[in-house]
Amino acid sequence: MSAFLDMGGYAAYVWPAYAVTLAVIALNIVWARRLLKRSRKDALQRLAIGGSDQ
Amino acid sequence: MSDFCLKGENVHLWRGDHHVLRGVRFQVEGGECLQLTGANGAGKTTLLRTACGLAYPEGGEITWRGENIRKDLHAFHAQLAYLGHEPPLKAELTARENLRYWIGTRRRLQPQELDGALERVGADQWADRPVRTLSAGQKRRAALAGLTLMRVPLWLLDEPTTNLDAEGQKLVGALIDEHLQAGGVALAAVHHGLAMSTASGLKRMELTVG
Amino acid sequence: MSDFCLKGENVHLWRGDHHVLRGVRFQVEGGECLQLTGANGAGKTTLLRTACGLAYPEGGEITWRGENIRKDLHAFHAQLAYLGHEPPLKAELTARENLRYWIGTRRRLQPQELDGALERVGADQWADRPVRTLSAGQKRRAALAGLTLMRVPLWLLDEPTTNLDAEGQKLVGALIDEHLQAGGVALAAVHHGLAMSTASGLKRMELTVG
Amino acid sequence: MSALSAARLMLARDLKLAFRKRSQLVQPLAFFAIVTTLFPLGVSPELTRLKPMAAGVVWAAALLSSLLALELLFRDDAQDGTLEQYALCGRSLTWLLAAKTAAHWLLTGLPLALMAPLAGLALGAPAAAVPGIVASVAVGTVALSLIGAIGAALTLGIRRSGALLSLLTLPLEIPVLIFGARATELAIDGTAYGAPLQLLAALAVLGLTLAPLAASAAVRINLE
Amino acid sequence: MSALSAARLMLARDLKLAFRKRSQLVQPLAFFAIVTTLFPLGVSPELTRLKPMAAGVVWAAALLSSLLALELLFRDDAQDGTLEQYALCGRSLTWLLAAKTAAHWLLTGLPLALMAPLAGLALGAPAAAVPGIVASVAVGTVALSLIGAIGAALTLGIRRSGALLSLLTLPLEIPVLIFGARATELAIDGTAYGAPLQLLAALAVLGLTLAPLAASAAVRINLE
Amino acid sequence: MAWTWFHKLASPPHVYRVAGRLTPWLAWPAALLIGAGLIGGLVLAPPDYQQGDGYRILYVHAPSAWMSLMVYTTMAVAAAIGLIWRMKVAHAVAASCAPIGASFTFAALVTGSLWGAPMWGTYWQWDPRLTSELILLFLYLGYMGLRSAFEEVQRADRVSAVLAIVGVVNVPIIHYSVIWWNSLHQAPSVMRLGEPTMPLPMLVPLLMMLLGFTLFFGALLLVRLRGEVLSRERAASWISAAVRP
Ligand code: HEM
Ligand SMILES: Nc1ncnc2c1ncn2[C@@H]1O[C@H](COP(=O)(O)OP(=O)(O)OP(=O)(O)O)[C@@H](O)[C@H]1O
Ligand SMILES: Nc1ncnc2c1ncn2[C@@H]1O[C@H](COP(=O)(O)OP(=O)(O)OP(=O)(O)O)[C@@H](O)[C@H]1O
Ligand SMILES: [Mg+2]
Ligand SMILES: [Mg+2]
């Protein structure tokens, strides 16, 4: 296990690389869902104020 | 009879969340001037800019001589003159140079035509001074000189009498009169009446704040 | 009786080779409005700018409450409001923010004062939109709101009714009326008459093209 | 009257505007001169240390002074409403903007090309390098002006666009910088600089065909 | 209400104008980043060749990005008429302009100071040089903003003043550049950089006392 | 006639609905592939005979780098479609692409330089491949900056579309930079015509990661697209049906 974590001496490079990439993936998921949620809320708000014209 | 006819049908346009033009309809033909009135913010400027193709209506269409203006925008533009809220002049050039470069891209100008137009708007004194040094009314007059020089059938004017003195107001009326007499079409946004001699070709339309 | 009195004596001013103001004299006192008329290029704007100390007269002098305005320019400026040809607003800020930063450098503003002034000029709908998106008349109205908020005895207005609709013209008249009633002084360059209820405090002066 | 003669008039107008103030003509040059003197001041006065940087400095200075002049390219015309009139004149806006870009090159690129050898010599380049420097800067600034025109047109609707403009155009201009600096460096070293110069010319031609089209599309959108 | 609180409001206004678009905050930084990448591209990718230039590059980039933002400092306000209102507000224009200059420094100088070490590191400076680089750029940009304010005020009445502005201000800014680059270089070399930093601070203080006065005089003349 | 179905397909309500339904079909396979690729790449694949275990960065670097280019291309194509046919949905696609692409470009840069440290002895070099990838990041940032500088979505859409199209010239430059200039960076070994030059146990996890990332992009795009579509529709009646629970 510790041999695996050591990555043949490259741990200081390999793990940060994976960490950054996985962080980017996770953040993308969070951002995308937040965008969708926010625009849903905005749309509801607009409907509440203006009703639908045209 | 000419076939000049500018027509708007059910024009819709938003600015931000604001539904500015809500199904506007209008029609002006050769020899007619449509006076656009309406409270501040009613959408007069927006309608004029849409009519000349600078803004894109999200609904409805605008036709000129029976065809959608977008079909051949260049040809349509070659037939119209648009004057906005501010006179389109370069501050560093003189009034005469401004006209030369502005009108010159549309048609070949004779120097005596230029002289004539400048005299018509009372620019003899200041035609050769940088526009930067002109008063607000003098700038407006220079823009009017440009308008007469364009020789196009369709005029779209946004408050053309702004900053003009009493005599200048009459000048605008006279210019539109002549334009209509020659079979031209005019669409003008105004708050006060236009000082025109004949009311025959005058139509009015009021925009309401949307 | 207040001692408010703006007086110009024999004011001379050149612009380039042009002798624009040739010994202009005028006097306005508390409760009076001096309407400056004159053809385009007569020098109305130049006179207003000279009167508020932005331009330096090459001859004659301008006094306020009996003292040359140059003597204590800061104190003089603190008592005047000047509105030029263009409304002094930042396009990126909203109308409300503009007023806050503009008037705020002169005196402490209460939020409800701001609301009141904005409502007065009919800005309820657009007070919180960037000025960039406002129509020409809406911008002018925002500037008028600033004028009422300044609370100063001397108003110098350059064509304050430009771009305003009929109701806006009346608003300007009413604002000046109230200002005069409160003992204020006004100097306004105009081409048309001002829509004021009483003609009691109204004086006229015509500048001729020099 | 054709689109071409309208474009010719536009060119004449922009040149007249620039020549109105005679002093404006020397300004891009003065700017360039000052920027190139900044480096010896900032780095070291020794020619042996300066020479290896000469090409880079000349190019960075050229790029920056071209960029500085750029913001004004369309902005002035947009503000006073003349650009709108040109968009409404019934002529091809593409040609008119190409003419404006040509004016920009004549007023900044060409003087820079004539000035660059001087800066190069001051930084330790040999006299034999002069034609190479002139050629590479002259061709490279054509590409810079064209790319810059796109950026200026894109940011037309935006206030205080200075930084955004450079953010948009610099990435696109970097290939020009790379090839230009390479050509200049080879010229200074006395080697054949034909290959990067050809690439530079290719970039300029690519720009010539694409940039006015992209710029006129962007201007029309921004006027809306 | 005092002149000081009016100045505070002015500062708040300029910051709000800049913060209106969140994206504008990163722009001077992006510009700086791009300018510092230009040099390696133009000169050479090897760090050993880049390191001796690091100080010069950082400073030239700082100077240029400060200059770019400068033109807009008073121009925007003059064009829309708000500057005139400030000149007529009955408060000391000197204080108001000092506030504008402070806003300019907060929006360009300070971010540049925080960013400069990164650029330095990318060009081969050691990590130990970071405090020295930050200090010298932070102090130096104060002087740059102040000198620039004078130039911007002087060229207010002139169209297309970009090049003229740089022509006027760059000579005045060269002492800042020299001391600043020296301080940064010493910091990169790991030597004591106190002496040039003190000179830089002296320049900044001199600017603080003189620049707002000169700028307000120039603005009043140009408004006439 | 042929266009009517196209426009109907691209109508906001339709897109909103279909995108919602399609998302899980992309998201789950993406999760599986990425998970399997991680195990394959980190555990099962043998060490490289030259680079030892250091080469394992490949499994996050190459897919990120691939995403940076693929997303930009998608964005440019969508922008062109939106500009030419004035199609709102295409603009919404382009707008959705930018933040995704920018984040993966950032990941490619970071993982690349982390890989470079042991292999080339430096985190950063001003090498054409590296530099042009950095430019790509600037382009994404410029695109987003330009977009956010406009208040009106419609104008932001159209102006930024021009930039996206112009910037696409950078994509082939990045891809071919290793061939056109002699670069530190290694030449294409997977994405090239003909035989890949990698042993199969190393190659399979890489291919899984590449496919997984691509599917993941598709899922992200759909979610963002729904948000964008909602925010640019004006009080249309379908919204109430779509949004109200
Ligand atoms: C900051 C540094 C780096 C950057 C910006 C970078 C960038 C890129 C890019 C953009 C690609 C995709 C190319 C394409 O699809 O056309 C790529 C692929 C690749 N990179 Fe890097 N890279 C970096 C460092 C490295 C290092 C240090 C190595 C290994 C020693 C490496 C090995 C690879 C490999 C093996 C591929 C896949 C190539 C293929 O199969 O097509 N990279 N890199
Ligand atoms: N981005 C925006 N968001 C919301 N409303 C906007 C936006 N842009 C413009 N408007 C509004 O659109 C309306 C139309 O303005 P327009 O300039 O056409 O009016 P106008 O009739 O010409 O007025 P005026 O008589 O004052 O010139 C105004 O009420 C304006 O506030
Ligand atoms: N540098 C200059 N050289 C010569 N004449 C100048 C110069 N600057 C201004 N003028 C002239 O001074 C006169 C005064 O202009 P001013 O703006 O005061 O007029 P105005 O009465 O406000 O006109 P308007 O009704 O058009 O606003 C104008 O005739 C103008 O042409
Ligand atoms: Mg209007
Ligand atoms: Mg006037």
PDB file of C-alpha atoms in Angstrom, chain B residues 10-161:
ATOM      1  CA  ASN B  10     -46.132  43.867 -35.607  1.00  0.00           C
ATOM      2  CA  VAL B  11     -42.589  44.823 -34.616  1.00  0.00           C
ATOM      3  CA  HIS B  12     -41.412  43.441 -31.286  1.00  0.00           C
ATOM      4  CA  LEU B  13     -38.176  44.301 -29.584  1.00  0.00           C
ATOM      5  CA  TRP B  14     -36.729  43.807 -26.131  1.00  0.00           C
ATOM      6  CA  ARG B  15     -33.961  45.736 -24.455  1.00  0.00           C
ATOM      7  CA  GLY B  16     -32.773  43.756 -21.477  1.00  0.00           C
ATOM      8  CA  ASP B  17     -35.957  42.636 -19.759  1.00  0.00           C
ATOM      9  CA  HIS B  18     -37.855  45.582 -21.129  1.00  0.00           C
ATOM     10  CA  HIS B  19     -40.360  44.887 -23.894  1.00  0.00           C
ATOM     11  CA  VAL B  20     -39.858  48.227 -25.646  1.00  0.00           C
ATOM     12  CA  LEU B  21     -41.648  47.755 -28.949  1.00  0.00           C
ATOM     13  CA  ARG B  22     -44.800  45.708 -28.494  1.00  0.00           C
ATOM     14  CA  GLY B  23     -46.217  44.909 -31.855  1.00  0.00           C
ATOM     15  CA  VAL B  24     -45.734  48.334 -33.436  1.00  0.00           C
ATOM     16  CA  ARG B  25     -47.357  48.892 -36.833  1.00  0.00           C
ATOM     17  CA  PHE B  26     -46.805  51.848 -39.092  1.00  0.00           C
ATOM     18  CA  GLN B  27     -46.831  52.780 -42.742  1.00  0.00           C
ATOM     19  CA  VAL B  28     -45.467  55.848 -44.553  1.00  0.00           C
ATOM     20  CA  GLU B  29     -45.549  56.444 -48.267  1.00  0.00           C
ATOM     21  CA  GLY B  30     -43.991  58.819 -50.773  1.00  0.00           C
ATOM     22  CA  GLY B  31     -44.934  62.405 -49.943  1.00  0.00           C
ATOM     23  CA  GLU B  32     -45.776  61.584 -46.345  1.00  0.00           C
ATOM     24  CA  CYS B  33     -44.117  62.400 -43.065  1.00  0.00           C
ATOM     25  CA  LEU B  34     -44.917  60.285 -40.038  1.00  0.00           C
ATOM     26  CA  GLN B  35     -44.457  62.207 -36.845  1.00  0.00           C
ATOM     27  CA  LEU B  36     -43.567  59.842 -34.003  1.00  0.00           C
ATOM     28  CA  THR B  37     -44.568  61.231 -30.661  1.00  0.00           C
ATOM     29  CA  GLY B  38     -44.617  59.689 -27.231  1.00  0.00           C
ATOM     30  CA  ALA B  39     -43.388  60.246 -23.718  1.00  0.00           C
ATOM     31  CA  ASN B  40     -39.703  59.994 -22.840  1.00  0.00           C
ATOM     32  CA  GLY B  41     -38.696  56.373 -22.988  1.00  0.00           C
ATOM     33  CA  ALA B  42     -41.651  55.363 -25.138  1.00  0.00           C
ATOM     34  CA  GLY B  43     -39.324  53.833 -27.725  1.00  0.00           C
ATOM     35  CA  LYS B  44     -39.118  56.411 -30.514  1.00  0.00           C
ATOM     36  CA  THR B  45     -35.369  56.171 -30.862  1.00  0.00           C
ATOM     37  CA  THR B  46     -35.533  52.409 -30.679  1.00  0.00           C
ATOM     38  CA  LEU B  47     -38.158  52.294 -33.404  1.00  0.00           C
ATOM     39  CA  LEU B  48     -36.118  54.549 -35.693  1.00  0.00           C
ATOM     40  CA  ARG B  49     -33.010  52.442 -35.197  1.00  0.00           C
ATOM     41  CA  THR B  50     -34.986  49.310 -35.911  1.00  0.00           C
ATOM     42  CA  ALA B  51     -36.496  50.881 -39.003  1.00  0.00           C
ATOM     43  CA  CYS B  52     -33.083  51.620 -40.447  1.00  0.00           C
ATOM     44  CA  GLY B  53     -31.762  48.165 -39.719  1.00  0.00           C
ATOM     45  CA  LEU B  54     -29.373  49.055 -36.901  1.00  0.00           C
ATOM     46  CA  ALA B  55     -31.396  47.032 -34.421  1.00  0.00           C
ATOM     47  CA  TYR B  56     -32.795  43.610 -35.130  1.00  0.00           C
ATOM     48  CA  PRO B  57     -36.477  43.149 -34.284  1.00  0.00           C
ATOM     49  CA  GLU B  58     -37.187  39.911 -32.494  1.00  0.00           C
ATOM     50  CA  GLY B  59     -40.661  39.706 -33.953  1.00  0.00           C
ATOM     51  CA  GLY B  60     -42.461  41.183 -36.950  1.00  0.00           C
ATOM     52  CA  GLU B  61     -40.825  42.699 -39.972  1.00  0.00           C
ATOM     53  CA  ILE B  62     -40.017  45.981 -41.611  1.00  0.00           C
ATOM     54  CA  THR B  63     -40.437  46.354 -45.327  1.00  0.00           C
ATOM     55  CA  TRP B  64     -39.304  48.976 -47.787  1.00  0.00           C
ATOM     56  CA  ARG B  65     -40.890  49.045 -51.226  1.00  0.00           C
ATOM     57  CA  GLY B  66     -42.583  45.803 -50.364  1.00  0.00           C
ATOM     58  CA  GLU B  67     -39.480  43.856 -49.423  1.00  0.00           C
ATOM     59  CA  ASN B  68     -38.008  43.015 -46.053  1.00  0.00           C
ATOM     60  CA  ILE B  69     -35.185  45.470 -45.433  1.00  0.00           C
ATOM     61  CA  ARG B  70     -32.858  42.642 -44.403  1.00  0.00           C
ATOM     62  CA  LYS B  71     -33.113  41.116 -47.854  1.00  0.00           C
ATOM     63  CA  ASP B  72     -30.676  43.596 -49.337  1.00  0.00           C
ATOM     64  CA  LEU B  73     -29.511  45.737 -46.478  1.00  0.00           C
ATOM     65  CA  HIS B  74     -26.865  47.563 -48.492  1.00  0.00           C
ATOM     66  CA  ALA B  75     -29.338  48.644 -51.149  1.00  0.00           C
ATOM     67  CA  PHE B  76     -31.778  49.750 -48.461  1.00  0.00           C
ATOM     68  CA  HIS B  77     -29.118  51.752 -46.638  1.00  0.00           C
ATOM     69  CA  ALA B  78     -28.145  53.469 -49.855  1.00  0.00           C
ATOM     70  CA  GLN B  79     -31.658  54.898 -49.944  1.00  0.00           C
ATOM     71  CA  LEU B  80     -31.942  56.171 -46.391  1.00  0.00           C
ATOM     72  CA  ALA B  81     -30.579  58.921 -44.204  1.00  0.00           C
ATOM     73  CA  TYR B  82     -30.621  58.524 -40.426  1.00  0.00           C
ATOM     74  CA  LEU B  83     -29.886  61.341 -37.990  1.00  0.00           C
ATOM     75  CA  GLY B  84     -29.705  60.285 -34.341  1.00  0.00           C
ATOM     76  CA  HIS B  85     -29.736  62.237 -31.112  1.00  0.00           C
ATOM     77  CA  GLU B  86     -26.184  63.515 -31.689  1.00  0.00           C
ATOM     78  CA  PRO B  87     -24.903  65.073 -34.925  1.00  0.00           C
ATOM     79  CA  PRO B  88     -22.459  62.555 -36.469  1.00  0.00           C
ATOM     80  CA  LEU B  89     -19.481  64.847 -36.878  1.00  0.00           C
ATOM     81  CA  LYS B  90     -15.791  64.493 -36.143  1.00  0.00           C
ATOM     82  CA  ALA B  91     -14.739  67.209 -33.730  1.00  0.00           C
ATOM     83  CA  GLU B  92     -11.307  67.702 -35.292  1.00  0.00           C
ATOM     84  CA  LEU B  93     -12.502  68.236 -38.850  1.00  0.00           C
ATOM     85  CA  THR B  94     -14.250  71.333 -40.120  1.00  0.00           C
ATOM     86  CA  ALA B  95     -17.923  71.227 -40.999  1.00  0.00           C
ATOM     87  CA  ARG B  96     -17.051  71.200 -44.707  1.00  0.00           C
ATOM     88  CA  GLU B  97     -14.557  68.365 -44.384  1.00  0.00           C
ATOM     89  CA  ASN B  98     -17.003  66.411 -42.295  1.00  0.00           C
ATOM     90  CA  LEU B  99     -19.608  66.626 -45.030  1.00  0.00           C
ATOM     91  CA  ARG B 100     -17.093  65.744 -47.694  1.00  0.00           C
ATOM     92  CA  TYR B 101     -16.017  62.528 -45.974  1.00  0.00           C
ATOM     93  CA  TRP B 102     -19.476  61.632 -44.724  1.00  0.00           C
ATOM     94  CA  ILE B 103     -21.486  62.153 -47.901  1.00  0.00           C
ATOM     95  CA  GLY B 104     -18.522  61.324 -50.122  1.00  0.00           C
ATOM     96  CA  THR B 105     -18.741  57.633 -49.274  1.00  0.00           C
ATOM     97  CA  ARG B 106     -22.265  57.623 -50.719  1.00  0.00           C
ATOM     98  CA  ARG B 107     -21.971  59.651 -53.874  1.00  0.00           C
ATOM     99  CA  ARG B 108     -19.646  61.964 -55.720  1.00  0.00           C
ATOM    100  CA  LEU B 109     -20.009  65.513 -54.424  1.00  0.00           C
ATOM    101  CA  GLN B 110     -19.469  68.716 -56.393  1.00  0.00           C
ATOM    102  CA  PRO B 111     -17.856  71.525 -54.380  1.00  0.00           C
ATOM    103  CA  GLN B 112     -20.651  73.927 -55.325  1.00  0.00           C
ATOM    104  CA  GLU B 113     -23.265  71.480 -54.018  1.00  0.00           C
ATOM    105  CA  LEU B 114     -21.407  71.520 -50.720  1.00  0.00           C
ATOM    106  CA  ASP B 115     -21.322  75.323 -50.708  1.00  0.00           C
ATOM    107  CA  GLY B 116     -25.014  75.453 -51.448  1.00  0.00           C
ATOM    108  CA  ALA B 117     -25.941  73.086 -48.648  1.00  0.00           C
ATOM    109  CA  LEU B 118     -23.754  74.898 -46.140  1.00  0.00           C
ATOM    110  CA  GLU B 119     -25.254  78.229 -47.102  1.00  0.00           C
ATOM    111  CA  ARG B 120     -28.744  76.825 -46.818  1.00  0.00           C
ATOM    112  CA  VAL B 121     -28.210  76.019 -43.131  1.00  0.00           C
ATOM    113  CA  GLY B 122     -26.499  79.338 -42.460  1.00  0.00           C
ATOM    114  CA  ALA B 123     -22.997  77.955 -42.132  1.00  0.00           C
ATOM    115  CA  ASP B 124     -21.158  80.588 -44.180  1.00  0.00           C
ATOM    116  CA  GLN B 125     -19.438  81.943 -41.101  1.00  0.00           C
ATOM    117  CA  TRP B 126     -18.313  78.722 -39.530  1.00  0.00           C
ATOM    118  CA  ALA B 127     -18.107  76.134 -42.295  1.00  0.00           C
ATOM    119  CA  ASP B 128     -14.335  76.071 -42.117  1.00  0.00           C
ATOM    120  CA  ARG B 129     -13.866  75.908 -38.379  1.00  0.00           C
ATOM    121  CA  PRO B 130     -13.236  72.637 -36.527  1.00  0.00           C
ATOM    122  CA  VAL B 131     -16.547  71.257 -35.331  1.00  0.00           C
ATOM    123  CA  ARG B 132     -15.080  71.186 -31.813  1.00  0.00           C
ATOM    124  CA  THR B 133     -15.450  74.972 -31.676  1.00  0.00           C
ATOM    125  CA  LEU B 134     -19.049  75.094 -32.871  1.00  0.00           C
ATOM    126  CA  SER B 135     -22.070  75.691 -30.687  1.00  0.00           C
ATOM    127  CA  ALA B 136     -24.631  72.942 -30.171  1.00  0.00           C
ATOM    128  CA  GLY B 137     -27.038  74.465 -32.696  1.00  0.00           C
ATOM    129  CA  GLN B 138     -24.318  74.978 -35.272  1.00  0.00           C
ATOM    130  CA  LYS B 139     -23.414  71.294 -35.084  1.00  0.00           C
ATOM    131  CA  ARG B 140     -27.032  70.339 -35.600  1.00  0.00           C
ATOM    132  CA  ARG B 141     -27.176  72.609 -38.639  1.00  0.00           C
ATOM    133  CA  ALA B 142     -24.087  70.986 -40.119  1.00  0.00           C
ATOM    134  CA  ALA B 143     -25.798  67.618 -39.745  1.00  0.00           C
ATOM    135  CA  LEU B 144     -28.863  69.002 -41.526  1.00  0.00           C
ATOM    136  CA  ALA B 145     -26.643  70.115 -44.393  1.00  0.00           C
ATOM    137  CA  GLY B 146     -25.475  66.532 -44.643  1.00  0.00           C
ATOM    138  CA  LEU B 147     -29.067  65.358 -44.728  1.00  0.00           C
ATOM    139  CA  THR B 148     -29.930  67.550 -47.720  1.00  0.00           C
ATOM    140  CA  LEU B 149     -26.820  66.389 -49.545  1.00  0.00           C
ATOM    141  CA  MET B 150     -27.584  62.713 -49.297  1.00  0.00           C
ATOM    142  CA  ARG B 151     -30.355  62.849 -51.917  1.00  0.00           C
ATOM    143  CA  VAL B 152     -32.130  59.782 -50.683  1.00  0.00           C
ATOM    144  CA  PRO B 153     -35.868  59.049 -50.625  1.00  0.00           C
ATOM    145  CA  LEU B 154     -36.130  57.968 -46.976  1.00  0.00           C
ATOM    146  CA  TRP B 155     -35.360  60.215 -44.006  1.00  0.00           C
ATOM    147  CA  LEU B 156     -35.320  58.926 -40.437  1.00  0.00           C
ATOM    148  CA  LEU B 157     -34.869  61.826 -38.038  1.00  0.00           C
ATOM    149  CA  ASP B 158     -34.555  61.654 -34.271  1.00  0.00           C
ATOM    150  CA  GLU B 159     -35.589  65.013 -32.782  1.00  0.00           C
ATOM    151  CA  PRO B 160     -34.089  67.015 -35.626  1.00  0.00           C
ATOM    152  CA  THR B 161     -34.974  70.360 -34.065  1.00  0.00           C
TER     153      THR B 161
END
